[in-house]
Coordinates of C-alpha atoms in Angstrom, one line a residue:
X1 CA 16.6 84.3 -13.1
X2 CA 16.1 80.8 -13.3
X3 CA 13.5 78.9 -11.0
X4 CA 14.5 75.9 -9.4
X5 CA 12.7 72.6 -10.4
X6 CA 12.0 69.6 -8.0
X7 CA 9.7 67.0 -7.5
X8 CA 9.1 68.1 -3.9
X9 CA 5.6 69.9 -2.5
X10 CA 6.0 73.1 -1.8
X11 CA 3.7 75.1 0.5
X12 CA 3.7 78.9 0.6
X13 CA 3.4 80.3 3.9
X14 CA 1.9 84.0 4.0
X15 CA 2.1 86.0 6.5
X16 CA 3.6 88.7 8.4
X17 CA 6.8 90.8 8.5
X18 CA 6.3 91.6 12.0
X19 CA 5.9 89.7 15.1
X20 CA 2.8 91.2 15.8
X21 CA 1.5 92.0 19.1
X22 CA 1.5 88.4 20.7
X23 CA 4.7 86.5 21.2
X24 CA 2.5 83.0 20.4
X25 CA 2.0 84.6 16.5
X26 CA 6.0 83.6 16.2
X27 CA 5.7 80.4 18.6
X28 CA 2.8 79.5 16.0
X29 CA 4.8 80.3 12.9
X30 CA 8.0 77.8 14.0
X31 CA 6.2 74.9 15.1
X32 CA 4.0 75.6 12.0
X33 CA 7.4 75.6 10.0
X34 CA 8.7 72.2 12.1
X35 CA 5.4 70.5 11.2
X36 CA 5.6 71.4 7.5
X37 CA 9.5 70.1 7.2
X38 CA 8.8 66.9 9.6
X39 CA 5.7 66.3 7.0
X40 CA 8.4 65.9 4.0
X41 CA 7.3 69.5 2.5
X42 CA 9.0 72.8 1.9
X43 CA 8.7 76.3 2.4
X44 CA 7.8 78.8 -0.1
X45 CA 8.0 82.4 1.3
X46 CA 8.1 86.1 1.2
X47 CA 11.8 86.0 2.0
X48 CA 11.4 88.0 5.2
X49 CA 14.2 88.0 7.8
X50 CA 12.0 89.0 10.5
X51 CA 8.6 88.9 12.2
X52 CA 6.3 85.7 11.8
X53 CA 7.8 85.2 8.4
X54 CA 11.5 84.6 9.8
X55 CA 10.0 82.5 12.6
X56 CA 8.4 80.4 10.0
X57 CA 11.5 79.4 7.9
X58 CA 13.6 79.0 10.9
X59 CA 11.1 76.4 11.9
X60 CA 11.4 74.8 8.5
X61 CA 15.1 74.4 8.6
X62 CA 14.9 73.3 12.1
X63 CA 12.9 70.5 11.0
X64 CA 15.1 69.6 8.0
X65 CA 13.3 70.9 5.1
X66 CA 14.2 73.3 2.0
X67 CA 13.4 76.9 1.8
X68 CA 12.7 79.1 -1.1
X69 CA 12.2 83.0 -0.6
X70 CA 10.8 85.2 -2.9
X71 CA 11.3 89.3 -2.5
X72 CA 11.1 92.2 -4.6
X73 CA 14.1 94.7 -4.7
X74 CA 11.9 97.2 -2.9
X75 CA 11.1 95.1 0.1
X76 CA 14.7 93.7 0.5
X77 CA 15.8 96.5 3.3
X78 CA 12.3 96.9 5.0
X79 CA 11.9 92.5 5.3
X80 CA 15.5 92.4 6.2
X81 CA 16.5 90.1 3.2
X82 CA 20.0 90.7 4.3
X83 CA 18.7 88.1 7.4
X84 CA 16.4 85.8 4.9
X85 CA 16.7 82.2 5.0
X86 CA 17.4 79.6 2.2
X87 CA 17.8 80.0 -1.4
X88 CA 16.4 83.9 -2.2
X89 CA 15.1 85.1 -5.5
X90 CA 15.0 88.7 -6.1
X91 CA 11.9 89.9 -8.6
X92 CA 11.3 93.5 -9.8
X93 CA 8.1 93.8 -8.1
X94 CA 5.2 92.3 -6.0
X95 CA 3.4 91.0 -9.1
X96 CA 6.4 89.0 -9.9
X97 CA 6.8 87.9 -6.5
X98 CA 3.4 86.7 -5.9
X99 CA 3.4 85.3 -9.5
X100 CA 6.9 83.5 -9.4
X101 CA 5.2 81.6 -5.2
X102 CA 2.2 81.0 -7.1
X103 CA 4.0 78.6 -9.6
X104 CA 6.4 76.9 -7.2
X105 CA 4.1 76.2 -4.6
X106 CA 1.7 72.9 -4.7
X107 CA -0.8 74.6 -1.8
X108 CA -1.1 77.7 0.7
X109 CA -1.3 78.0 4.1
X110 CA -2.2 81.1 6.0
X111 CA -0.4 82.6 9.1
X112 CA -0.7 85.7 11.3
X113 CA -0.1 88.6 9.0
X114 CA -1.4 92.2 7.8
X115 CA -3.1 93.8 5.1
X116 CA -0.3 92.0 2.2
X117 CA -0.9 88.6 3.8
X118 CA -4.9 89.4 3.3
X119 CA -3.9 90.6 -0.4
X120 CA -2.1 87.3 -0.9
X121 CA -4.8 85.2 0.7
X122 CA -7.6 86.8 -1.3
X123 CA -5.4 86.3 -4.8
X124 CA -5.3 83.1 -4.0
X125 CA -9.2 82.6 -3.6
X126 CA -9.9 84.6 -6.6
X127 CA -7.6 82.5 -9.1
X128 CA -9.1 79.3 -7.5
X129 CA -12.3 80.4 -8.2
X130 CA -11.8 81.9 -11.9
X131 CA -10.2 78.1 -12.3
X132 CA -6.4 80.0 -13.4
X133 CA -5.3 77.4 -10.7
X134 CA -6.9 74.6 -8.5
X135 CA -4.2 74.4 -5.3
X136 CA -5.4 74.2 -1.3
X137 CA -5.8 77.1 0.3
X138 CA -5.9 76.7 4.8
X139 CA -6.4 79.8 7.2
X140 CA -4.6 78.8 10.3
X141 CA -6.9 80.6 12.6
X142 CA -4.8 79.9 15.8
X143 CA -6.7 81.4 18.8
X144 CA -9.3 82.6 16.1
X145 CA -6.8 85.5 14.9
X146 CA -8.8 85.4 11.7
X147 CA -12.2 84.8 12.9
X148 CA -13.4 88.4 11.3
X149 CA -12.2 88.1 8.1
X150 CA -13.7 84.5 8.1
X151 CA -16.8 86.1 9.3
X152 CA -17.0 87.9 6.4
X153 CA -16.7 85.4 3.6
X154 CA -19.6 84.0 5.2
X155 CA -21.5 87.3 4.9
X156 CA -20.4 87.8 1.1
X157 CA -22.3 84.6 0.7
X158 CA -25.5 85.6 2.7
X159 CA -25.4 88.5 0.3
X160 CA -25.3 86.8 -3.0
X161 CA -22.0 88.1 -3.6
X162 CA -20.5 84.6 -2.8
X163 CA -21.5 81.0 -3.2
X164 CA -21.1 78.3 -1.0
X165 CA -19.0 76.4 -3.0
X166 CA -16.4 79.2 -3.5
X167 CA -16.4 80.0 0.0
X168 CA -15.3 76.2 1.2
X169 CA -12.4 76.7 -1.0
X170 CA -11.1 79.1 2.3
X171 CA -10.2 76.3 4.0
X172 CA -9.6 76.9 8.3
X173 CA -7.9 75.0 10.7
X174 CA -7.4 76.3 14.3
X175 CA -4.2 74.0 15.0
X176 CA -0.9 73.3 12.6
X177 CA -1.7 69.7 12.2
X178 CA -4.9 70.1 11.2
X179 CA -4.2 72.7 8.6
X180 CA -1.7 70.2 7.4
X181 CA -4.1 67.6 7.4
X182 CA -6.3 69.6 5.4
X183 CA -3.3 70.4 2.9
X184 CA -2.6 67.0 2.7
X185 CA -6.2 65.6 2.1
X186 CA -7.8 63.7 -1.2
X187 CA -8.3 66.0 -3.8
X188 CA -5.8 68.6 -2.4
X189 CA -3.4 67.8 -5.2
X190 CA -2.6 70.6 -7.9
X191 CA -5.4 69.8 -10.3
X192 CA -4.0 72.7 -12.8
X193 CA -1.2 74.6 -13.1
X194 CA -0.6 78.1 -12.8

């Protein structure tokens, strides 16, 4: 396999297979993916067909941007690869998936999603704050869909468990353009690499 390589920021987008329960989780995920492209950045994704995560790259390609999909052979019939968008790179597993958006991402952004969305989220905190990389990391909490889980980091840190400063590296935004924004600011830059 051979990774593409291009100037260009690339923002991962995790979140969900499904549509979820709420038919503004998908609205969310194409203006999201409209907003990103019309910005000048591409998508980096879990190569999903369907769900929020099909709704995400359509948006991207709506809006004239590049998309890169990453999926493990054993996800490709439950995703619906067969329906993924842009240029798809099949890995052997979810370490190699996760590893292989890691690297050709610049940032992270956060959509409606499940319990691998959460796993992606929280790998991305944990290797900011053990320094292995130093890339922006936004929660859209739309509607405040992630207002528990938000809750929570702010309890790990009323516990001692987390400090202040590791915690403000989960960024939130409750709209796209400011979780764009917040992508986009001073100091969001890759500061090391993967």
């Amino acid at each position: 396999m051979t990774t593409p390589l291009t100037s260009s920021e690339r923002i991962a987008v995790f979140c969900g297979a499904r549509p979820g329960t709420r038919p503004d989780h998908v609205a969310l995920a194409h203006d999201f993916g409209y907003a990103l492209a019309r910005r000048g950045r591409d998508l980096v994704y879990g190569a999903g067909g369907v769900g929020v995560m099909g709704a995400v790259a359509d948006g991207v390609l709506a809006g004239g941007g590049t998309v890169t999909g990453v999926l493990p052979r054993t996800l490709h019939d439950r995703e619906r690869a067969d329906r993924a968008r842009g240029e798809i790179f099949v890995v052997a597993s979810m370490h190699q998936r996760k590893a292989l958006m890691y690297r050709l991402s610049t940032g992270f952004a956060v959509l409606p999603g499940g319990i691998g969305t959460l796993d992606e989220l929280m790998e991305v905190a944990t290797w900011n704050q053990l320094s292995l990389m130093t890339k922006p990391l936004v929660v859209v909490n739309h509607r405040g869909f992630y207002d528990p889980m938000l809750a929570m980091l702010d309890h790990l840190v009323g516990e001692g468990f987390l400090t202040a400063r590791e915690r403000g590296a989960v960024r939130s935004a409750e709209t796209t353009e400011d979780a764009l924004d917040l992508l986009a600011a001073p100091g969001a830059a890759v500061l090391a690499p993967v």
